[in-house]
Amino acid sequence: MTACVAKLAVEMTDNARRAPKFPLRLDQMAAPRKSLVNAPQGSAVSPLKPSTPAPVSPRAILRPQQPLHHAAAVSARKASPTGLGLDSAGVRQRMTDRLRAEGLSNDTVLAAMAAVPRHQFVDAALVTQAYEDTSLPIGHGQTISKPSVVARMIELLMGGANARARSTGPGQLGRVLEIGTGCGYQAAVLAQLAKQVFSVERLKHLHDKARELMAPLRLSNVRLVYGDGMLGHAPNAQYDAIIAAAGGDALPTAWMDQLAVGGRIVAPVREGVRQVLVVVDRNDQGFHRSIHEVVQFVPLRSGTVR
Ligand code: SAH
């Protein structure tokens, strides 16, 4: 990857000058900040062994949170529980207000975040946490990214000197390649801002799940692809923007090759013992790389899993 990078530079964006939280300079990066961590979650659960039940007192019995027939009906509909007020725009607005208070300032990005019902992308048991700034497990050892990380990465994607070349209208990203669809949340946010989104996932189960979760949103400009995103997605290259939701040791060469001149990559990459957000801009002369916040994403892995 480094062979493809003409120049390594550490730069501060305008945003950083306004709000010292973002981006951090390298000398500020010593201690990873908890708020930017997007750690994988979920641990293995040992399978239940069939055995003779031991006698238990009635007080020790774990009770379901809702009548079983209700839980079964919700699960059968594959819908989030209703009546929690999560469908209201006000809930999402409060989330974006909090993101703004944390220093995220791109109105276009925040409006896109406010438009996407995040609770529809998390499991029914977790919906009450859907609008907190936290990553949540989505199964298969993967997570839905924290809202602040999604907003920050898309903010970076839309910024930069070549932003006008990449946009197809006011505030519009052009053709975007996302690596790591997961449950599809970030792809849905990107769809509010891009002309076309191609999102690649290597785990077939998650690819299928994202398709199911995104269907009700009827996003005509998103194409979900099952494949190894380390190879990019050659059939639809070149891309104006490439964004990765999983971090590797280096940026795959395919991403650089498939980036249009004037385009930008935003991706987590290992840097020593840490993972940092790296921005790569491509212009007529070559590639320019800058380093931003310390983050912690799930690993970028090669190959596909059925
Ligand atoms: N974009 C998601 C976050 C997904 S987590 C969101 O909206 O919250 C990161 C995802 O990257 C995981 O689903 C993981 O399976 C996937 N991934 C890791 N390596 C990959 C690769 N080489 N190609 C495609 N997907 C990959």
XYZ file of C-alpha atoms and ligand atoms in Angstrom:
332
model
C 0.000 0.000 0.000
C 2.714 2.398 0.960
C 4.176 1.950 -2.515
C 1.008 3.529 -3.866
C 1.090 6.413 -1.479
C 3.049 9.292 -2.870
C 3.281 11.252 0.307
C 2.583 10.786 3.990
C 1.378 13.867 5.741
C -0.357 14.568 8.986
C -2.790 17.395 8.653
C -5.429 19.070 10.713
C -8.768 19.867 9.186
C -10.681 23.101 9.668
C -12.985 21.170 11.878
C -10.184 20.371 14.242
C -9.314 24.016 14.628
C -12.871 24.817 15.599
C -13.393 21.854 17.881
C -10.175 20.558 19.395
C -11.712 17.125 19.884
C -11.375 16.361 16.192
C -9.078 15.349 14.699
C -6.350 14.515 17.166
C -2.773 15.234 16.299
C -0.424 12.286 16.548
C 0.957 13.588 19.842
C -2.602 13.639 21.203
C -3.241 10.085 20.207
C -1.283 8.367 22.975
C -4.324 7.263 24.906
C -7.158 5.869 22.786
C -10.363 7.704 23.611
C -13.140 5.519 24.876
C -15.779 7.454 22.981
C -14.340 6.479 19.610
C -14.031 2.817 20.311
C -16.132 0.608 18.080
C -15.113 -2.648 19.644
C -16.405 -6.031 18.636
C -18.749 -7.398 21.220
C -20.386 -10.609 22.195
C -18.803 -13.638 23.704
C -19.383 -17.292 23.078
C -22.231 -18.834 24.998
C -21.802 -22.458 26.007
C -24.471 -24.701 24.535
C -27.140 -25.822 26.929
C -26.569 -29.389 28.064
C -29.673 -31.546 28.436
C -29.885 -32.546 32.065
C -32.399 -33.247 34.769
C -33.536 -29.867 36.060
C -32.518 -29.221 39.658
C -35.362 -28.150 41.935
C -35.536 -24.349 42.120
C -37.460 -22.026 44.322
C -40.107 -19.941 42.551
C -38.105 -16.799 43.384
C -35.102 -18.087 41.374
C -36.998 -18.535 38.119
C -35.992 -16.014 35.453
C -39.048 -14.438 33.988
C -39.271 -13.185 30.414
C -39.583 -9.422 29.996
C -42.821 -9.770 28.114
C -45.427 -12.494 27.623
C -43.946 -15.257 25.507
C -46.702 -15.126 22.898
C -45.997 -11.382 22.457
C -42.237 -11.934 22.076
C -42.918 -14.688 19.550
C -45.223 -12.417 17.558
C -42.634 -9.616 17.486
C -39.938 -12.021 16.423
C -42.174 -13.492 13.703
C -42.820 -10.010 12.291
C -39.075 -9.329 12.456
C -40.078 -5.872 13.599
C -38.919 -3.735 16.476
C -41.245 -3.592 19.458
C -43.633 -0.701 19.132
C -44.861 1.720 21.738
C -41.363 2.783 22.848
C -41.480 6.068 20.956
C -38.493 5.041 18.823
C -40.262 5.804 15.574
C -40.471 9.459 16.467
C -38.176 11.866 14.661
C -37.587 13.563 18.024
C -35.571 10.603 19.324
C -33.225 10.741 16.343
C -33.058 14.518 16.578
C -31.893 14.234 20.192
C -29.171 11.822 19.073
C -27.907 14.256 16.440
C -28.103 17.139 18.943
C -25.781 15.152 21.207
C -23.428 14.444 18.287
C -23.347 18.151 17.497
C -22.522 18.916 21.145
C -19.586 16.485 20.839
C -18.146 18.501 17.962
C -19.654 16.908 14.868
C -20.696 19.898 12.845
C -21.577 18.867 9.299
C -25.307 19.677 9.016
C -25.746 17.534 5.910
C -24.304 14.476 7.645
C -26.333 15.067 10.809
C -29.519 15.441 8.750
C -28.765 12.109 7.069
C -28.247 10.504 10.484
C -31.531 11.989 11.668
C -33.318 10.448 8.685
C -32.339 6.809 9.327
C -34.207 4.758 11.977
C -31.230 3.090 13.706
C -33.516 1.044 15.965
C -34.663 -0.906 12.920
C -31.105 -2.187 12.458
C -30.565 -3.640 15.928
C -32.037 -6.729 17.547
C -35.343 -6.311 19.353
C -33.658 -6.854 22.730
C -31.369 -3.858 22.160
C -33.711 -1.291 20.626
C -33.868 0.856 23.729
C -30.118 1.490 23.292
C -30.385 2.196 19.581
C -30.023 5.973 19.931
C -27.220 5.901 22.477
C -23.741 6.581 21.186
C -22.620 3.017 21.416
C -21.786 0.101 19.166
C -24.065 -2.902 19.618
C -23.705 -6.562 18.674
C -25.387 -7.598 15.421
C -24.421 -11.281 15.568
C -21.526 -13.246 14.054
C -19.082 -11.363 16.306
C -19.732 -8.072 14.477
C -21.161 -4.739 15.618
C -23.220 -1.847 14.362
C -20.895 1.163 14.462
C -21.298 3.956 17.001
C -23.292 6.889 15.624
C -20.447 9.319 16.393
C -17.998 7.169 14.427
C -20.386 6.851 11.480
C -20.944 10.616 11.485
C -17.249 11.402 11.812
C -16.196 9.062 9.004
C -18.849 10.378 6.631
C -17.923 13.929 7.619
C -14.332 13.122 6.641
C -15.550 11.504 3.423
C -17.387 14.681 2.447
C -14.627 17.075 3.420
C -11.293 17.869 1.886
C -9.945 19.972 -0.917
C -11.469 17.853 -3.657
C -14.934 17.741 -2.140
C -16.523 19.610 -5.029
C -15.072 17.213 -7.576
C -16.554 14.294 -5.661
C -20.032 15.701 -5.242
C -22.786 15.502 -7.815
C -24.911 18.251 -6.328
C -25.216 20.246 -3.148
C -23.975 18.058 -0.308
C -24.003 14.950 -2.456
C -21.364 12.267 -2.429
C -21.061 10.580 -5.807
C -20.492 6.847 -6.175
C -19.582 5.337 -2.828
C -18.066 1.935 -2.041
C -18.577 0.733 1.535
C -16.535 -2.184 2.837
C -18.340 -4.070 5.621
C -22.115 -3.749 5.266
C -22.795 -5.385 8.632
C -26.479 -4.805 9.319
C -26.657 -2.038 6.716
C -27.073 1.005 8.965
C -24.172 3.059 7.615
C -25.114 2.132 4.050
C -28.575 3.583 4.745
C -27.024 6.811 6.034
C -24.698 6.996 3.023
C -27.704 6.493 0.746
C -29.088 9.841 1.961
C -25.939 11.587 0.693
C -24.673 9.606 -2.279
C -25.742 9.125 -5.833
C -25.088 5.396 -5.581
C -23.831 3.177 -2.755
C -22.201 -0.220 -3.309
C -21.737 -2.040 -0.015
C -19.722 -5.253 0.277
C -20.009 -7.829 3.081
C -17.977 -11.049 3.368
C -20.353 -12.873 5.765
C -23.317 -14.245 3.832
C -25.581 -14.245 6.912
C -24.995 -10.551 7.528
C -25.321 -9.712 3.833
C -28.738 -11.413 3.862
C -29.710 -9.778 7.143
C -28.813 -6.311 5.823
C -30.908 -6.934 2.730
C -33.875 -7.816 4.934
C -33.408 -4.877 7.308
C -32.974 -2.343 4.515
C -35.912 -3.527 2.421
C -38.550 -1.460 4.283
C -36.523 1.708 3.639
C -36.812 1.190 -0.137
C -33.428 2.727 -0.892
C -33.161 2.520 -4.657
C -29.563 3.770 -4.739
C -27.981 1.017 -2.607
C -26.594 -2.188 -4.038
C -25.543 -4.848 -1.526
C -22.755 -7.133 -2.661
C -21.669 -10.433 -1.083
C -17.922 -10.686 -1.527
C -14.449 -9.972 -0.206
C -14.216 -6.224 0.147
C -10.423 -6.381 0.327
C -10.703 -6.746 -3.432
C -12.961 -3.686 -3.599
C -15.731 -4.199 -6.105
C -14.219 -3.981 -9.580
C -17.415 -4.287 -11.670
C -18.630 -0.832 -10.612
C -15.292 0.992 -10.185
C -14.198 3.833 -10.150
C -15.581 5.235 -6.912
C -15.666 8.824 -5.730
C -15.517 7.674 -2.126
C -14.515 4.463 -0.355
C -15.329 3.927 3.310
C -14.349 0.895 5.374
C -16.067 -0.328 8.556
C -13.326 -2.856 9.352
C -9.637 -2.243 9.928
C -6.605 -3.985 8.456
C -2.828 -3.628 8.595
C -2.769 -1.525 5.428
C -5.112 -0.199 2.766
C -5.645 -2.888 0.124
C -4.169 -1.950 -3.251
C -7.518 -2.652 -4.905
C -9.079 0.286 -3.062
C -6.417 2.662 -4.353
C -6.825 1.296 -7.895
C -10.610 1.653 -7.765
C -10.566 5.214 -6.385
C -11.355 7.863 -8.987
C -9.074 10.879 -9.389
C -10.526 13.480 -7.001
C -11.799 10.679 -4.776
C -11.222 9.972 -1.117
C -10.840 6.862 1.066
C -11.653 6.889 4.797
C -10.655 3.709 6.612
C -9.334 2.404 9.926
C -5.768 1.119 9.580
C -3.333 -0.315 12.111
C -0.581 2.122 13.005
C 1.851 0.530 15.450
C -0.199 -0.861 18.310
C -3.172 1.389 17.571
C -5.778 1.692 14.891
C -6.284 5.153 13.378
C -8.604 6.655 10.818
C -6.675 7.225 7.618
C -7.813 9.518 4.834
C -6.358 9.057 1.348
C -7.020 11.614 -1.389
C -6.247 10.891 -5.012
C -5.389 13.721 -7.387
C -3.633 14.030 -10.753
C -0.262 13.721 -9.062
C -1.003 10.658 -6.988
C -2.141 9.915 -3.439
C -2.008 12.017 -0.294
C -2.515 10.412 3.082
C -3.484 11.967 6.417
C -4.011 10.405 9.818
C -6.873 11.220 12.160
C -8.449 9.799 15.338
C -7.570 6.622 17.162
C -10.403 4.131 16.683
C -11.095 0.468 17.263
C -12.938 -1.413 14.553
C -13.528 -5.091 13.973
C -10.786 -6.684 11.832
C -10.771 -6.546 8.056
C -10.527 -10.175 6.942
C -9.965 -11.691 3.533
C -12.182 -14.254 1.836
C -15.882 -14.879 2.200
C -17.926 -17.028 4.599
C -21.164 -18.759 3.579
N -21.227 -0.830 8.428
C -21.717 -1.431 9.650
C -20.609 -1.901 10.561
C -20.233 -3.286 10.207
S -19.024 -4.030 11.231
C -22.661 -0.474 10.327
O -23.433 0.134 9.630
O -22.706 -0.358 11.536
C -17.826 -4.428 10.003
C -18.215 -5.444 8.989
O -17.114 -5.595 8.111
C -18.533 -6.829 9.527
O -19.819 -7.182 9.173
C -17.493 -7.714 8.856
O -17.968 -8.996 8.503
C -17.164 -6.908 7.629
N -15.913 -7.239 6.957
C -14.689 -7.508 7.502
N -13.801 -7.768 6.525
C -14.460 -7.648 5.337
C -14.087 -7.808 3.967
N -12.848 -8.160 3.576
N -15.038 -7.603 3.017
C -16.300 -7.266 3.356
N -16.723 -7.124 4.623
C -15.803 -7.304 5.622
